[in-house]
């Protein structure tokens, strides 16, 4: 299976799961409704898994994109932010697992508070990774035209650039 081709799809799941999971975790600090805390845990654990697959697929995808003239520094920044986001999501997952272990103790509220802060930080890291990824796609045509390897796709990207230069 070609993980590189799945990178755009997997990344969007990671972003959505992180944002909604963080939102649920913050809301769970109010302790109402009762289902929000378990939902936050589930979403944030899924976000960590999606973050891992996103980083793996991104690593698999970076070779062709780095060959786009001038794109290498942008690829490296995106990759660094993606790895930061993945690592923060792993930390959030560990905190969530600790929270599960302590869910019936008074310490659970403190752990959930720490998880809320960490998950908001994860949203920030995910935003930065996405911002740099968007730059690769829209400023360097990373992925567009080179994803399939078909020379016709690359030709269309070049024609689009030529047409844009005449506007």
Tab-separated table of C-alpha atoms in Angstrom:
chain	number	residue	atom	x	y	z
A	1	UNK	CA	0.000	0.000	0.000
A	2	UNK	CA	1.309	3.453	-0.927
A	3	UNK	CA	1.055	5.544	2.232
A	4	UNK	CA	2.251	8.645	0.400
A	5	UNK	CA	-0.900	8.784	-1.715
A	6	UNK	CA	-3.058	8.665	1.439
A	7	UNK	CA	-1.362	11.613	3.137
A	8	UNK	CA	-3.965	14.289	2.241
A	9	UNK	CA	-6.877	12.143	3.393
A	10	UNK	CA	-5.269	10.920	6.626
A	11	UNK	CA	-4.099	14.400	7.570
A	12	UNK	CA	-7.602	15.808	7.373
A	13	UNK	CA	-8.839	13.111	9.769
A	14	UNK	CA	-6.009	13.942	12.172
A	15	UNK	CA	-6.853	17.642	12.061
A	16	UNK	CA	-10.584	17.122	12.601
A	17	UNK	CA	-10.106	14.579	15.398
A	18	UNK	CA	-7.616	16.859	17.164
A	19	UNK	CA	-9.827	19.941	16.992
A	20	UNK	CA	-13.046	18.207	18.039
A	21	UNK	CA	-11.260	16.130	20.695
A	22	UNK	CA	-9.647	19.241	22.210
A	23	UNK	CA	-12.969	21.065	22.172
A	24	UNK	CA	-14.665	18.146	23.921
A	25	UNK	CA	-11.831	17.911	26.463
A	26	UNK	CA	-12.181	21.623	27.329
A	27	UNK	CA	-15.977	21.289	27.595
A	28	UNK	CA	-15.526	18.189	29.771
A	29	UNK	CA	-13.952	20.374	32.453
A	30	UNK	CA	-17.507	21.577	33.180
A	31	UNK	CA	-18.362	17.909	33.958
A	32	UNK	CA	-21.621	18.160	32.042
A	33	UNK	CA	-22.843	16.408	30.011
A	34	UNK	CA	-21.266	13.228	31.370
A	35	UNK	CA	-20.627	11.705	27.925
A	36	UNK	CA	-18.276	14.488	26.827
A	37	UNK	CA	-15.243	13.261	28.779
A	38	UNK	CA	-15.271	9.700	27.386
A	39	UNK	CA	-15.926	11.140	23.929
A	40	UNK	CA	-12.930	13.470	24.320
A	41	UNK	CA	-10.721	10.549	25.338
A	42	UNK	CA	-11.861	8.489	22.357
A	43	UNK	CA	-11.374	11.343	19.884
A	44	UNK	CA	-7.946	12.305	21.232
A	45	UNK	CA	-6.696	8.707	21.194
A	46	UNK	CA	-7.922	8.418	17.598
A	47	UNK	CA	-6.206	11.737	16.818
A	48	UNK	CA	-2.910	10.348	18.124
A	49	UNK	CA	-3.286	7.300	15.891
A	50	UNK	CA	-4.195	9.486	12.909
A	51	UNK	CA	-1.248	11.761	13.738
A	52	UNK	CA	1.082	8.768	13.651
A	53	UNK	CA	-0.266	7.594	10.272
A	54	UNK	CA	-0.110	11.203	8.982
A	55	UNK	CA	3.559	11.503	9.904
A	56	UNK	CA	4.343	8.124	8.350
A	57	UNK	CA	2.498	8.954	5.138
A	58	UNK	CA	4.101	12.403	5.041
A	59	UNK	CA	7.554	10.871	5.311
A	60	UNK	CA	6.657	8.546	2.448
A	61	UNK	CA	5.409	11.502	0.357
A	62	UNK	CA	8.207	13.994	0.867
A	63	UNK	CA	10.654	12.685	-1.764
A	64	UNK	CA	8.851	13.806	-4.933
A	65	UNK	CA	7.731	17.086	-3.349
A	66	UNK	CA	11.306	17.936	-2.301
A	67	UNK	CA	12.337	17.691	-5.951
A	68	UNK	CA	10.082	20.638	-6.847
A	69	UNK	CA	12.500	23.552	-7.357
A	70	UNK	CA	12.777	25.646	-4.194
A	71	UNK	CA	10.407	23.465	-2.165
A	72	UNK	CA	12.932	21.628	0.022
A	73	UNK	CA	12.979	24.157	2.922
A	74	UNK	CA	9.174	24.312	2.895
A	75	UNK	CA	8.962	20.503	2.945
A	76	UNK	CA	11.349	20.364	5.880
A	77	UNK	CA	9.355	22.967	7.862
A	78	UNK	CA	6.113	21.098	7.179
A	79	UNK	CA	7.721	17.818	8.192
A	80	UNK	CA	9.093	19.325	11.430
A	81	UNK	CA	5.688	20.743	12.380
A	82	UNK	CA	4.013	17.458	11.479
A	83	UNK	CA	6.422	15.574	13.731
A	84	UNK	CA	5.853	18.100	16.536
A	85	UNK	CA	2.099	17.677	16.188
A	86	UNK	CA	2.459	13.882	16.231
A	87	UNK	CA	4.673	14.003	19.333
A	88	UNK	CA	2.294	16.323	21.166
A	89	UNK	CA	-0.607	14.057	20.241
A	90	UNK	CA	1.342	11.098	21.672
A	91	UNK	CA	1.777	13.092	24.894
A	92	UNK	CA	-1.957	13.870	24.915
A	93	UNK	CA	-2.685	10.148	24.425
A	94	UNK	CA	-0.492	9.252	27.412
A	95	UNK	CA	-2.237	11.870	29.550
A	96	UNK	CA	-5.626	10.544	28.424
A	97	UNK	CA	-4.624	6.975	29.325
A	98	UNK	CA	-3.495	8.175	32.762
A	99	UNK	CA	-6.856	9.936	33.047
A	100	UNK	CA	-8.628	6.678	32.250
A	101	UNK	CA	-6.678	4.905	34.975
A	102	UNK	CA	-7.559	7.623	37.490
A	103	UNK	CA	-11.130	8.304	36.333
A	104	UNK	CA	-12.696	7.271	39.634
A	105	UNK	CA	-10.315	9.308	41.801
A	106	UNK	CA	-10.204	12.997	42.735
A	107	UNK	CA	-7.040	13.334	40.602
A	108	UNK	CA	-9.053	12.770	37.410
A	109	UNK	CA	-10.105	16.435	37.272
A	110	UNK	CA	-6.465	17.570	37.402
A	111	UNK	CA	-5.444	15.083	34.716
A	112	UNK	CA	-8.331	16.241	32.508
A	113	UNK	CA	-7.198	19.845	32.992
A	114	UNK	CA	-3.663	18.935	31.928
A	115	UNK	CA	-5.097	17.017	28.962
A	116	UNK	CA	-7.163	20.069	27.990
A	117	UNK	CA	-4.084	22.309	27.947
A	118	UNK	CA	-2.017	19.733	26.053
A	119	UNK	CA	-4.779	19.149	23.502
A	120	UNK	CA	-5.097	22.894	22.825
A	121	UNK	CA	-1.325	22.976	22.257
A	122	UNK	CA	-1.772	20.017	19.880
A	123	UNK	CA	-4.363	22.031	17.938
A	124	UNK	CA	-1.806	24.849	17.587
A	125	UNK	CA	0.887	22.456	16.343
A	126	UNK	CA	-1.596	20.850	13.957
A	127	UNK	CA	-2.536	24.298	12.645
A	128	UNK	CA	1.121	25.125	11.965
A	129	UNK	CA	1.697	21.790	10.222
A	130	UNK	CA	-1.395	22.412	8.092
A	131	UNK	CA	-0.342	25.954	7.298
A	132	UNK	CA	3.031	24.721	6.039
A	133	UNK	CA	1.372	21.852	4.168
A	134	UNK	CA	-0.991	24.274	2.466
A	135	UNK	CA	2.003	26.357	1.413
A	136	UNK	CA	3.519	23.271	-0.205
A	137	UNK	CA	0.353	22.493	-2.120
A	138	UNK	CA	-0.619	26.002	-3.184
A	139	UNK	CA	2.749	27.756	-3.504
A	140	UNK	CA	4.928	24.902	-4.758
A	141	UNK	CA	2.340	22.598	-6.412
A	142	UNK	CA	3.485	19.880	-4.019
A	143	UNK	CA	1.235	16.926	-4.622
A	144	UNK	CA	-0.709	18.549	-7.445
A	145	UNK	CA	0.520	17.100	-10.715
A	146	UNK	CA	3.327	15.094	-9.156
A	147	UNK	CA	1.179	12.765	-7.078
A	148	UNK	CA	0.363	10.379	-9.913
A	149	UNK	CA	3.742	10.568	-11.626
A	150	UNK	CA	1.905	10.901	-14.940
A	151	UNK	CA	3.774	13.359	-17.206
A	152	UNK	CA	0.401	14.757	-18.387
A	153	UNK	CA	-0.388	15.823	-14.791
A	154	UNK	CA	2.933	17.632	-14.491
A	155	UNK	CA	2.323	19.256	-17.885
A	156	UNK	CA	-1.056	20.581	-16.664
A	157	UNK	CA	0.614	22.131	-13.600
A	158	UNK	CA	3.180	23.834	-15.843
A	159	UNK	CA	0.461	25.096	-18.195
A	160	UNK	CA	-1.507	26.456	-15.258
A	161	UNK	CA	1.595	28.341	-14.093
A	162	UNK	CA	2.193	29.777	-17.555
A	163	UNK	CA	-1.459	30.874	-17.748
A	164	UNK	CA	-1.202	32.493	-14.313
A	165	UNK	CA	1.907	34.421	-15.333
A	166	UNK	CA	-0.047	36.059	-18.151
A	167	UNK	CA	-2.883	37.277	-15.946
